[in-house]
Amino acid sequence: HPDTAIYIELIDNQFYIFFEKQQGPGGLPVGTSAPMVCLLSGGIDSPVAAWMMAKRGAQIIAVHFHSYPQTSKQSQENVEELARVLRQWNAANKLYQIPFLEVQKHIIASGVDPKYRVILYRRAMRMIAEQIATREHARALITGESLGQVASQTIENIAVIEHGSMLPILRPLIGMDKEEIIERARQIGTFEISTRPYEDCCSFFVPEHPETKARLQNILRAEQTLDENGSFTKIRDRATLGL
């Protein structure tokens, strides 16, 4: 048994000599997988989801939805800082800030059942994120959903939200509990930023009793009401103007 282990590696005709191996996060080099769009909320979960998919080689394009000026700019500022931390891991090479207030106001003004609002918000976000994915030649969407964690993340609601998606939706946290996610957030340096107070756009105009087991036909019927004369499609498209 030697007193000291000496390691030698030959890379590009150069020898590297070292005396210790330290365990890193592992994974694949960023860029070895296709680009992907991550919906980055500013909370604890989605930055961890972005990091985990970057660990599998994905180049991450982050998309954040905000309700400014109805809410403060705090969520936008938090997400900018989260993106800087993720960039240190090569996990958020680009960030889009999407104004979402007009979409929300249209949903509310349409008179659809308030219990469907969050699901309609999330379907609209998914559609806008797909537009950005097309622009960026991305091949998948990423979310920070964890099964059953909040009302919109039941299996029934997840199925309705992703219905009609043009791209696969990857959910690396789907089987993790909150403590596991928090531990990973601490490890990658996003936890402190994610726990700062901010007004999330999905907590804006939220009904007292949101739907937890949505039926697809009810949501599609609500979207038909929203899109009378193509109005909802035009509002969604306007959200990405000027990007």
CSV table of C-alpha atoms in Angstrom, one decimal:
chain,number,residue,atom,x,y,z
A,1,HIS,CA,0.0,0.0,0.0
A,2,PRO,CA,1.7,3.2,-1.1
A,3,ASP,CA,1.8,6.2,1.2
A,4,THR,CA,0.9,8.6,-1.7
A,5,ALA,CA,-1.1,7.9,-4.8
A,6,ILE,CA,0.1,9.8,-7.9
A,7,TYR,CA,-2.1,10.1,-10.9
A,8,ILE,CA,-1.0,10.8,-14.5
A,9,GLU,CA,-3.2,11.6,-17.4
A,10,LEU,CA,-2.1,12.2,-21.0
A,11,ILE,CA,-4.3,14.8,-22.8
A,12,ASP,CA,-3.4,16.4,-26.1
A,13,ASN,CA,0.2,15.2,-25.9
A,14,GLN,CA,0.6,16.8,-22.4
A,15,PHE,CA,1.0,15.0,-19.1
A,16,TYR,CA,-1.0,16.1,-16.1
A,17,ILE,CA,0.2,14.9,-12.7
A,18,PHE,CA,-2.0,15.2,-9.7
A,19,PHE,CA,-2.3,13.7,-6.2
A,20,GLU,CA,-6.0,13.9,-5.4
A,21,LYS,CA,-9.3,13.3,-7.0
A,22,GLN,CA,-12.3,15.4,-5.9
A,23,GLN,CA,-15.9,14.4,-6.7
A,24,GLY,CA,-17.6,17.0,-8.9
A,25,PRO,CA,-21.3,17.2,-10.0
A,26,GLY,CA,-20.6,14.8,-12.9
A,27,GLY,CA,-22.8,14.8,-16.0
A,28,LEU,CA,-22.1,15.7,-19.6
A,29,PRO,CA,-20.4,18.7,-21.1
A,30,VAL,CA,-22.9,21.5,-21.8
A,31,GLY,CA,-23.7,21.6,-25.5
A,32,THR,CA,-23.6,17.8,-26.1
A,33,SER,CA,-27.4,17.7,-25.9
A,34,ALA,CA,-29.8,19.8,-27.8
A,35,PRO,CA,-30.7,23.4,-26.6
A,36,MET,CA,-33.7,23.5,-24.3
A,37,VAL,CA,-36.0,26.3,-23.0
A,38,CYS,CA,-36.5,26.4,-19.2
A,39,LEU,CA,-39.5,28.2,-17.7
A,40,LEU,CA,-37.6,30.1,-14.9
A,41,SER,CA,-40.0,31.4,-12.2
A,42,GLY,CA,-37.7,32.8,-9.6
A,43,GLY,CA,-38.7,30.3,-7.0
A,44,ILE,CA,-36.6,27.4,-5.6
A,45,ASP,CA,-37.6,24.7,-8.1
A,46,SER,CA,-37.0,25.9,-11.6
A,47,PRO,CA,-33.4,26.9,-11.2
A,48,VAL,CA,-32.6,23.4,-9.9
A,49,ALA,CA,-34.4,22.0,-12.9
A,50,ALA,CA,-32.3,24.1,-15.3
A,51,TRP,CA,-29.1,23.0,-13.5
A,52,MET,CA,-30.1,19.3,-13.7
A,53,MET,CA,-30.7,19.4,-17.4
A,54,ALA,CA,-27.5,21.4,-18.1
A,55,LYS,CA,-25.8,18.6,-16.2
A,56,ARG,CA,-27.2,16.3,-18.9
A,57,GLY,CA,-25.5,18.4,-21.6
A,58,ALA,CA,-28.4,20.8,-22.5
A,59,GLN,CA,-27.7,24.4,-23.4
A,60,ILE,CA,-30.4,26.3,-21.4
A,61,ILE,CA,-32.4,29.2,-22.7
A,62,ALA,CA,-34.3,30.6,-19.7
A,63,VAL,CA,-37.7,32.3,-20.0
A,64,HIS,CA,-39.3,34.3,-17.2
A,65,PHE,CA,-42.9,35.6,-17.2
A,66,HIS,CA,-43.7,38.7,-15.1
A,67,SER,CA,-46.7,40.9,-14.4
A,68,TYR,CA,-45.0,44.3,-14.2
A,69,PRO,CA,-46.2,47.0,-13.7
A,70,GLN,CA,-49.1,45.3,-11.7
A,71,THR,CA,-46.4,43.7,-9.6
A,72,SER,CA,-42.9,45.1,-8.7
A,73,LYS,CA,-39.7,44.4,-10.7
A,74,GLN,CA,-38.5,42.2,-7.8
A,75,SER,CA,-39.1,38.9,-9.7
A,76,GLN,CA,-37.3,40.2,-12.7
A,77,GLU,CA,-34.3,41.3,-10.6
A,78,ASN,CA,-34.3,37.9,-8.8
A,79,VAL,CA,-34.3,36.0,-12.0
A,80,GLU,CA,-31.5,38.1,-13.5
A,81,GLU,CA,-29.4,37.2,-10.4
A,82,LEU,CA,-30.4,33.5,-10.6
A,83,ALA,CA,-29.4,33.5,-14.3
A,84,ARG,CA,-25.9,34.9,-13.3
A,85,VAL,CA,-25.5,32.1,-10.7
A,86,LEU,CA,-26.6,29.4,-13.2
A,87,ARG,CA,-24.3,30.9,-15.8
A,88,GLN,CA,-21.4,30.1,-13.6
A,89,TRP,CA,-22.4,26.4,-14.1
A,90,ASN,CA,-23.0,27.1,-17.8
A,91,ALA,CA,-26.7,26.5,-17.1
A,92,ALA,CA,-28.4,29.6,-18.4
A,93,ASN,CA,-26.8,31.1,-21.4
A,94,LYS,CA,-29.7,33.4,-22.4
A,95,LEU,CA,-32.6,34.9,-20.5
A,96,TYR,CA,-35.9,36.2,-21.9
A,97,GLN,CA,-38.2,38.4,-19.8
A,98,ILE,CA,-41.8,38.1,-21.0
A,99,PRO,CA,-44.5,40.5,-20.0
A,100,PHE,CA,-47.5,38.4,-19.1
A,101,LEU,CA,-50.0,40.9,-17.6
A,102,GLU,CA,-52.0,41.4,-20.8
A,103,VAL,CA,-52.5,37.7,-21.1
A,104,GLN,CA,-53.7,37.4,-17.5
A,105,LYS,CA,-56.1,40.4,-17.9
A,106,HIS,CA,-57.6,38.9,-21.0
A,107,ILE,CA,-58.2,35.6,-19.2
A,108,ILE,CA,-59.9,37.3,-16.3
A,109,ALA,CA,-62.0,39.7,-18.5
A,110,SER,CA,-63.2,36.8,-20.6
A,111,GLY,CA,-65.4,35.5,-17.8
A,112,VAL,CA,-64.2,31.9,-17.9
A,113,ASP,CA,-64.5,30.1,-14.6
A,114,PRO,CA,-61.9,31.5,-12.2
A,115,LYS,CA,-60.9,28.0,-11.0
A,116,TYR,CA,-59.3,27.4,-14.4
A,117,ARG,CA,-57.1,30.6,-14.4
A,118,VAL,CA,-53.8,29.0,-13.3
A,119,ILE,CA,-54.1,26.2,-15.8
A,120,LEU,CA,-54.9,28.7,-18.6
A,121,TYR,CA,-51.9,30.8,-17.5
A,122,ARG,CA,-49.6,27.8,-17.7
A,123,ARG,CA,-50.9,26.7,-21.0
A,124,ALA,CA,-50.4,30.2,-22.4
A,125,MET,CA,-46.8,30.2,-20.9
A,126,ARG,CA,-46.1,26.9,-22.6
A,127,MET,CA,-47.3,28.2,-26.0
A,128,ILE,CA,-45.2,31.3,-25.7
A,129,ALA,CA,-42.2,29.3,-24.6
A,130,GLU,CA,-42.6,27.1,-27.7
A,131,GLN,CA,-42.4,30.2,-29.9
A,132,ILE,CA,-39.1,31.1,-28.2
A,133,ALA,CA,-38.0,27.5,-28.6
A,134,THR,CA,-38.6,27.7,-32.4
A,135,ARG,CA,-36.6,30.9,-32.6
A,136,GLU,CA,-33.7,29.3,-30.6
A,137,HIS,CA,-33.9,25.9,-32.4
A,138,ALA,CA,-34.5,24.3,-29.0
A,139,ARG,CA,-35.8,20.8,-28.9
A,140,ALA,CA,-37.6,20.6,-25.5
A,141,LEU,CA,-39.1,22.6,-22.7
A,142,ILE,CA,-38.1,22.2,-19.0
A,143,THR,CA,-40.2,23.0,-16.0
A,144,GLY,CA,-39.6,22.8,-12.2
A,145,GLU,CA,-42.8,20.8,-11.6
A,146,SER,CA,-42.8,18.3,-8.7
A,147,LEU,CA,-45.8,15.9,-8.6
A,148,GLY,CA,-48.5,17.1,-6.2
A,149,GLN,CA,-46.5,20.0,-4.7
A,150,VAL,CA,-49.1,22.6,-5.6
A,151,ALA,CA,-52.6,22.6,-7.0
A,152,SER,CA,-51.5,23.0,-10.6
A,153,GLN,CA,-49.0,20.1,-10.4
A,154,THR,CA,-51.5,17.2,-10.0
A,155,ILE,CA,-51.1,14.5,-12.7
A,156,GLU,CA,-54.5,15.5,-14.1
A,157,ASN,CA,-53.5,19.2,-14.4
A,158,ILE,CA,-50.0,18.4,-15.8
A,159,ALA,CA,-51.6,16.3,-18.5
A,160,VAL,CA,-54.0,19.1,-19.5
A,161,ILE,CA,-51.2,21.8,-19.4
A,162,GLU,CA,-49.0,19.8,-21.8
A,163,HIS,CA,-51.8,18.7,-24.2
A,164,GLY,CA,-51.0,19.9,-27.7
A,165,SER,CA,-47.4,20.7,-27.0
A,166,MET,CA,-45.2,20.7,-30.0
A,167,LEU,CA,-42.1,19.7,-27.9
A,168,PRO,CA,-41.4,17.2,-25.2
A,169,ILE,CA,-41.7,18.8,-21.7
A,170,LEU,CA,-39.0,17.6,-19.3
A,171,ARG,CA,-39.6,17.6,-15.6
A,172,PRO,CA,-36.4,16.6,-13.8
A,173,LEU,CA,-37.8,17.3,-10.3
A,174,ILE,CA,-41.1,15.3,-10.8
A,175,GLY,CA,-40.3,12.6,-8.2
A,176,MET,CA,-38.3,14.8,-5.8
A,177,ASP,CA,-39.7,16.1,-2.5
A,178,LYS,CA,-39.2,19.7,-1.4
A,179,GLU,CA,-36.4,18.9,1.0
A,180,GLU,CA,-34.4,17.2,-1.7
A,181,ILE,CA,-34.9,20.2,-4.0
A,182,ILE,CA,-33.9,22.7,-1.3
A,183,GLU,CA,-30.7,20.7,-0.6
A,184,ARG,CA,-29.7,20.8,-4.3
A,185,ALA,CA,-30.6,24.6,-4.5
A,186,ARG,CA,-28.2,25.2,-1.6
A,187,GLN,CA,-25.5,23.2,-3.3
A,188,ILE,CA,-25.7,25.1,-6.5
A,189,GLY,CA,-26.0,28.5,-4.9
A,190,THR,CA,-29.6,29.5,-5.9
A,191,PHE,CA,-31.5,29.0,-2.6
A,192,GLU,CA,-30.9,32.3,-1.0
A,193,ILE,CA,-31.9,34.2,-4.1
A,194,SER,CA,-35.0,32.1,-4.6
A,195,THR,CA,-36.3,32.6,-1.1
A,196,ARG,CA,-36.3,36.4,-1.3
A,197,PRO,CA,-39.8,37.9,-1.3
A,198,TYR,CA,-41.2,38.6,-4.7
A,199,GLU,CA,-44.6,38.7,-6.5
A,200,ASP,CA,-44.9,35.8,-8.8
A,201,CYS,CA,-47.1,36.3,-11.9
A,202,CYS,CA,-48.9,33.0,-11.3
A,203,SER,CA,-49.9,34.1,-7.8
A,204,PHE,CA,-51.5,37.2,-9.3
A,205,PHE,CA,-55.3,37.0,-9.8
A,206,VAL,CA,-55.3,33.4,-8.4
A,207,PRO,CA,-58.7,32.1,-7.4
A,208,GLU,CA,-59.4,31.0,-3.9
A,209,HIS,CA,-60.1,27.4,-5.0
A,210,PRO,CA,-58.1,26.5,-8.1
A,211,GLU,CA,-59.0,23.4,-10.1
A,212,THR,CA,-56.9,20.4,-9.1
A,213,LYS,CA,-58.3,17.8,-11.5
A,214,ALA,CA,-59.0,19.7,-14.7
A,215,ARG,CA,-60.8,18.0,-17.6
A,216,LEU,CA,-59.3,18.7,-21.0
A,217,GLN,CA,-62.6,19.4,-22.7
A,218,ASN,CA,-63.4,22.2,-20.2
A,219,ILE,CA,-60.0,23.9,-20.7
A,220,LEU,CA,-60.3,23.7,-24.5
A,221,ARG,CA,-63.8,25.1,-24.3
A,222,ALA,CA,-62.5,28.0,-22.1
A,223,GLU,CA,-59.7,28.6,-24.6
A,224,GLN,CA,-62.2,28.8,-27.4
A,225,THR,CA,-64.0,31.5,-25.4
A,226,LEU,CA,-60.7,33.3,-24.9
A,227,ASP,CA,-59.7,33.2,-28.6
A,228,GLU,CA,-62.9,34.6,-30.1
A,229,ASN,CA,-61.8,36.3,-33.4
A,230,GLY,CA,-58.3,35.2,-32.7
A,231,SER,CA,-57.9,37.7,-29.9
A,232,PHE,CA,-56.1,35.5,-27.5
A,233,THR,CA,-53.6,34.3,-30.1
A,234,LYS,CA,-52.8,37.9,-30.9
A,235,ILE,CA,-52.2,38.8,-27.3
A,236,ARG,CA,-49.9,35.8,-26.8
A,237,ASP,CA,-48.0,36.7,-29.9
A,238,ARG,CA,-47.6,40.3,-28.7
A,239,ALA,CA,-45.9,39.0,-25.6
A,240,THR,CA,-42.8,38.2,-27.6
A,241,LEU,CA,-42.7,41.3,-29.7
A,242,GLY,CA,-39.4,43.2,-29.4
A,243,LEU,CA,-37.4,40.3,-28.1
